[in-house]
Short mmCIF file of C-alpha atoms in Angstrom, two decimals:
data_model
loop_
_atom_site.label_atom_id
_atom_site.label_comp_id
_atom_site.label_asym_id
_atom_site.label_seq_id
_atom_site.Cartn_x
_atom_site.Cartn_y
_atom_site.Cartn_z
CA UNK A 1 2.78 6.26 -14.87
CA UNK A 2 1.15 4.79 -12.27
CA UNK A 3 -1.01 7.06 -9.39
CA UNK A 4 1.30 6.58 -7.19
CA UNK A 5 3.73 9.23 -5.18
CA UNK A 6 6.09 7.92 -2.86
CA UNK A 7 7.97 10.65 -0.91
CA UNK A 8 11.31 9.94 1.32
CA UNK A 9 12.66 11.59 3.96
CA UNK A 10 16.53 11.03 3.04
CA UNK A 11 18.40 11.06 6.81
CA UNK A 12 17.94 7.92 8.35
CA UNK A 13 15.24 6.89 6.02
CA UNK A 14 17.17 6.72 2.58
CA UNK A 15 20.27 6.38 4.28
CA UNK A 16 20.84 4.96 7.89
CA UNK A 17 22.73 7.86 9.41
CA UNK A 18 22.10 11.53 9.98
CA UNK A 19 24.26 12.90 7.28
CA UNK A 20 25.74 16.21 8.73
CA UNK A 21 27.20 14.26 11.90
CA UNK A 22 28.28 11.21 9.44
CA UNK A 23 30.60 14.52 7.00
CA UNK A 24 31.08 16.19 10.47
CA UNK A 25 32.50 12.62 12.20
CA UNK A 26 34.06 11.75 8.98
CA UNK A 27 36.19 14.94 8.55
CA UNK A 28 37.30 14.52 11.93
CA UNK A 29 35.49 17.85 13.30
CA UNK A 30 33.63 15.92 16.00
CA UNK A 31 35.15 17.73 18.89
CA UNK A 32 34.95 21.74 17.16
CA UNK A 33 31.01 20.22 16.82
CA UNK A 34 30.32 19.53 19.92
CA UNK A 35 32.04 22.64 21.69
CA UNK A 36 30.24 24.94 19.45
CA UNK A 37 26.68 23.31 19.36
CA UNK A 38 25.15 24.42 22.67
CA UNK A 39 25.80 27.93 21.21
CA UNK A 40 24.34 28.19 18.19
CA UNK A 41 21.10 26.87 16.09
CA UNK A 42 21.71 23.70 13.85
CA UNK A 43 21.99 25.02 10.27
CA UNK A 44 24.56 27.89 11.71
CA UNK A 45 26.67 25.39 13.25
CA UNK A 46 26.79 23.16 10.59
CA UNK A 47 27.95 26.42 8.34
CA UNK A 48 30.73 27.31 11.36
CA UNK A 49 31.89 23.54 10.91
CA UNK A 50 32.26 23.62 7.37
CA UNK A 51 33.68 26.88 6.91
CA UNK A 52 36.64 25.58 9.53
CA UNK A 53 37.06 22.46 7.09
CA UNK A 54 37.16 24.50 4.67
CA UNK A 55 40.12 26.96 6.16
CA UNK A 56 41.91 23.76 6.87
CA UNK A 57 42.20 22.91 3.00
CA UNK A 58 39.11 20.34 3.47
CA UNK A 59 37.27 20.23 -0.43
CA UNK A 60 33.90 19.11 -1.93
CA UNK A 61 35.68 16.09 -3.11
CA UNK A 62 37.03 15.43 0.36
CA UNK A 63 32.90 15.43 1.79
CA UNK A 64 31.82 13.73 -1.17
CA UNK A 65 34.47 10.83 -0.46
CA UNK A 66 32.98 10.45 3.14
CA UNK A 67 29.04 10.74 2.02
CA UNK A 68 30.18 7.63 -0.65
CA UNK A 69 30.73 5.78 2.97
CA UNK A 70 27.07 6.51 4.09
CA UNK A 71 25.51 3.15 5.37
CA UNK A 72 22.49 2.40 3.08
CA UNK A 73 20.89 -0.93 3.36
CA UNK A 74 20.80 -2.72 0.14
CA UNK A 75 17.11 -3.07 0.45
CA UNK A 76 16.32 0.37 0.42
CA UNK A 77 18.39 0.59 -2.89
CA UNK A 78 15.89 -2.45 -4.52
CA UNK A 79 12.55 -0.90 -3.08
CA UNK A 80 13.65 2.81 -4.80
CA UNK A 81 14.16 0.85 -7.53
CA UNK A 82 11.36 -1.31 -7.82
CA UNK A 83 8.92 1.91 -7.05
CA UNK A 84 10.16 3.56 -10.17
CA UNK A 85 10.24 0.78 -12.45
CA UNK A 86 6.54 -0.14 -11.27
CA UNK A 87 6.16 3.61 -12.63
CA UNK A 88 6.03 5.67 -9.04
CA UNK A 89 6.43 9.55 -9.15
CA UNK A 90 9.41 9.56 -6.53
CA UNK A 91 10.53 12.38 -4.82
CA UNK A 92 12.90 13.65 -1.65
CA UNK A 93 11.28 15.63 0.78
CA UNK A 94 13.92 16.44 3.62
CA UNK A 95 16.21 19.33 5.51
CA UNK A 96 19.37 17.33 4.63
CA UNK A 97 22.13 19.61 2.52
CA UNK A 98 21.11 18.94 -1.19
CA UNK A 99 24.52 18.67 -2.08
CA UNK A 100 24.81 15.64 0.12
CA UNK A 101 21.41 13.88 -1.04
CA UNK A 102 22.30 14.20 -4.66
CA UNK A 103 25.88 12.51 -3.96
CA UNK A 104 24.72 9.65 -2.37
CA UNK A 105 21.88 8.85 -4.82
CA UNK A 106 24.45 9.90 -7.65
CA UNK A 107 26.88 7.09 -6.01
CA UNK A 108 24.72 4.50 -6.01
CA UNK A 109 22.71 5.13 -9.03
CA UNK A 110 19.53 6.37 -7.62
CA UNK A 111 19.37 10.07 -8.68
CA UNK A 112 17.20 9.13 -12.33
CA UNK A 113 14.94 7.24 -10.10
CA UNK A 114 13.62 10.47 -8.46
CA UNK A 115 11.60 13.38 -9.68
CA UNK A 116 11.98 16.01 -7.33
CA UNK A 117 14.61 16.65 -4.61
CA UNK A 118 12.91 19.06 -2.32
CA UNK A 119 14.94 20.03 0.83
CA UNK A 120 13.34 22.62 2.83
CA UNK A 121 12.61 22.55 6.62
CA UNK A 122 8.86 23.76 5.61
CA UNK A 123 7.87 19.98 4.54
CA UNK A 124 4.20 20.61 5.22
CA UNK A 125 3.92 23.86 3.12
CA UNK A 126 6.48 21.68 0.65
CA UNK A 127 4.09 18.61 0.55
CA UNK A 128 0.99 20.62 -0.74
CA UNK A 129 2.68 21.80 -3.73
CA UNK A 130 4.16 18.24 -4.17
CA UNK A 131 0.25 17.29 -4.04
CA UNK A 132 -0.95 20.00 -6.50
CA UNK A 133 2.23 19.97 -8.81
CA UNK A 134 1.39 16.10 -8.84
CA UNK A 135 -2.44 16.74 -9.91
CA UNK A 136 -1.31 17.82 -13.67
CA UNK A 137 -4.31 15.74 -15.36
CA UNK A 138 -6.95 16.57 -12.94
CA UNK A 139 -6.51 13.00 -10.88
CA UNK A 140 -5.32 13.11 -7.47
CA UNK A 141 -2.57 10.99 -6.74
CA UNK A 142 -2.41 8.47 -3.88
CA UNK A 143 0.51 9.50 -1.56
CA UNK A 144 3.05 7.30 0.55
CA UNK A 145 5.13 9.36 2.49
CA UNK A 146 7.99 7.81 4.29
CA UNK A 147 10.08 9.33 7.31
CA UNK A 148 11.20 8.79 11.14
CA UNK A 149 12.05 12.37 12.99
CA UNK A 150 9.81 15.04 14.08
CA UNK A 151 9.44 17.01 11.05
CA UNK A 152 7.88 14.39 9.35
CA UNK A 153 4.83 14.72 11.47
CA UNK A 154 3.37 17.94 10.28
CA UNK A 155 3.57 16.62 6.33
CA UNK A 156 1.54 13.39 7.57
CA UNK A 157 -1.50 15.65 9.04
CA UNK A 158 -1.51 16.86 5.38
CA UNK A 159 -2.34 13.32 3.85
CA UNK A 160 -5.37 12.30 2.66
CA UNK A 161 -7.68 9.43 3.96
CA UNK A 162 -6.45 7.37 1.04
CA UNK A 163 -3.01 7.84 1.43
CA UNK A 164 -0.21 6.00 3.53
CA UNK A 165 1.91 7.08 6.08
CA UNK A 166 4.81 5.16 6.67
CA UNK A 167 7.14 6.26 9.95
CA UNK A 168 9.78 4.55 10.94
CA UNK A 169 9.11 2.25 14.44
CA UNK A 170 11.31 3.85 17.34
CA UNK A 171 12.04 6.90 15.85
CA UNK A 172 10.70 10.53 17.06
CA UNK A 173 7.60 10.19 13.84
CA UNK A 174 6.70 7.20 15.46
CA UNK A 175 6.60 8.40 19.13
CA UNK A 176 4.63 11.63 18.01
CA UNK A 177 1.71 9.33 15.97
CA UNK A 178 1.50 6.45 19.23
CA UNK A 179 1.27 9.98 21.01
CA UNK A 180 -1.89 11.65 18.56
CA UNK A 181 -3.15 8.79 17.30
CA UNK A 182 -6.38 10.51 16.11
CA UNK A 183 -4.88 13.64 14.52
CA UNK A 184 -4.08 11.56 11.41
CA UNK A 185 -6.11 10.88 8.39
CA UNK A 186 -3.97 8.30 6.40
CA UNK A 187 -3.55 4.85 6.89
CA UNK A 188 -0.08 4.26 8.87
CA UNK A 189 2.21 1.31 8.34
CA UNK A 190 5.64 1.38 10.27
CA UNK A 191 8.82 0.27 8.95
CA UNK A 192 11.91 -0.58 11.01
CA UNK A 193 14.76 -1.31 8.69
CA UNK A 194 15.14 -1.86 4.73
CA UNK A 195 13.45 -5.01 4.49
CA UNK A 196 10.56 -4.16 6.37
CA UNK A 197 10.42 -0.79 4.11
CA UNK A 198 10.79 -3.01 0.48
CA UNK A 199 7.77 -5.52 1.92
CA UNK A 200 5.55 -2.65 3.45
CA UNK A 201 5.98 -0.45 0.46
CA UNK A 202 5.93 -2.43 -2.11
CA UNK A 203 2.74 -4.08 -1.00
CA UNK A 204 0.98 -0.81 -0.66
CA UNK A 205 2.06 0.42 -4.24
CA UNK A 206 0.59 -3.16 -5.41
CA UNK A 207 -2.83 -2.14 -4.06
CA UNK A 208 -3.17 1.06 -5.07
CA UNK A 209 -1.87 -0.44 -8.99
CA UNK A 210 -5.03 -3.27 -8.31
CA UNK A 211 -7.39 -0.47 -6.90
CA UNK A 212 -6.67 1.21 -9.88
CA UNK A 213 -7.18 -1.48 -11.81
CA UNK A 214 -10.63 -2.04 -10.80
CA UNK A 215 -12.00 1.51 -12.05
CA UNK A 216 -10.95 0.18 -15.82
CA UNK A 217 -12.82 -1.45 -18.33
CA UNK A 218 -12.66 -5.53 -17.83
CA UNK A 219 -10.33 -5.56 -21.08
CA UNK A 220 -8.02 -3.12 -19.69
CA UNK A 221 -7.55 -4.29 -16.50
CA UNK A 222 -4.75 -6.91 -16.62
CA UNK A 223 -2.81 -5.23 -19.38
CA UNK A 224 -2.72 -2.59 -17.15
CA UNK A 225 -1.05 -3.99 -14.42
CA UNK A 226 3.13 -4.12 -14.09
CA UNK A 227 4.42 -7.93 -14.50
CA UNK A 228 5.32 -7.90 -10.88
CA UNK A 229 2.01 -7.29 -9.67
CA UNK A 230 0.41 -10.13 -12.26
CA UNK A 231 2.39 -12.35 -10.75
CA UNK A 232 0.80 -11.81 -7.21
CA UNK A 233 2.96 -9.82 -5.27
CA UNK A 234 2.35 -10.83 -1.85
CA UNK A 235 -0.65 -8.33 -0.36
CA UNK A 236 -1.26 -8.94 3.54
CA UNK A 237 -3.45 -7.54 5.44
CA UNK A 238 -3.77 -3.50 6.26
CA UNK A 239 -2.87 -2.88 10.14
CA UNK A 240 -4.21 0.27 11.03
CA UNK A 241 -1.59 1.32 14.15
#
């Protein structure tokens, strides 16, 4: 496996919507939502909203059905794959409702691809035992973490110097890093939709597999590489933003 951990934020990173409003919307609770959520914190409403559906004969199938409808763009489905076939440790890192992460990965036959689904609003507490769990052998892994709302920024002051940081361009991550540009320590490369995520991502696990590649023996090197990178997957130039 390759030294390589590539964590996603799932809500409009993995998919292109914030999942609780897309069940809420899609269950046709929009208005009970927005009377009750200047009264209440986030995770409490969402549990008031749900319990309603529920009383009005709403079931798991019926959510499931509407998270199947999720917007993903079809590049974001080919760069999670092509991470784990180039051997990636991936893994979820979000506050989304597990049970609506693991349908849409179930539904569009991403859930093998992925190691760990971690979904806890703690991320930066969550991120250093990603990093430790990770260390099994003794080598630190290089870390990509990908996101685009605020909570992402306290797991990206956790990174190393030689890992990446990949926010999403527009998005609250974004604004908070153009805000503090100093306070990070990792390399950042924005994304803004699922092409620009399969090109940005895929050319930083290609440099971290020829980094690698350089601290082998001559006679290893090559051999060691994936066929993709062989073949010379493109490898611009790093923008430090």
């Amino acid at each position: 496996m390759a030294g390589v951990v590539v964590v996603f934020d799932f809500d409009k990173a993995i998919i292109d919507v914030d999942s609780d409003n897309w069940v809420v919307d899609g269950l046709g609770a929009t208005e009970l939502f927005d009377s009750l959520l200047p009264t209440m914190p986030w995770n409490t409403l969402i549990d008031t909203v749900m319990g309603e559906l529920h009383a009005q004969g709403r079931t798991l199938r019926d959510v499931a059905d509407v998270l199947r409808a999720a917007p993903i763009d079809p590049h974001v489905v080919a760069t999670i794959r092509a991470a784990h076939s180039l051997g990636c440790d991936l893994r979820v890192l979000s506050d989304a409702n597990r049970f609506f992460i693991e349908t849409v990965l179930d539904h569009h036959g991403l859930r093998g691809c992925f190691s760990e689904i971690n979904t806890n609003p703690s991320r930066g507490q969550v991120l250093d035992r990603i990093r430790a769990s990770a260390a099994v052998d003794g080598a630190r892994k290089r870390f990509i973490y990908l996101g685009d709302g605020r909570g992402d920024f306290c797991p990206s002051l956790r990174l190393a110097r030689d890992d990446f940081m990949m926010p999403r361009k527009g998005f609250p991550v974004w604004d908070l890093m153009c805000e503090n540009p100093g306070l990070l320590q990792a390399e950042v490369h924005p994304w803004s939709d699922g092409k620009d995520m399969e090109e940005t991502l895929l050319r930083l696990i290609s440099r971290v597999l020829v980094e690698e590649s350089q601290l082998l023996p001559l006679d290893c090197k090559l051999e060691s590489l994936p066929v993709a990178v062989q073949d010379g997957m493109p490898m611009p130039l790093v923008v430090k933003n």
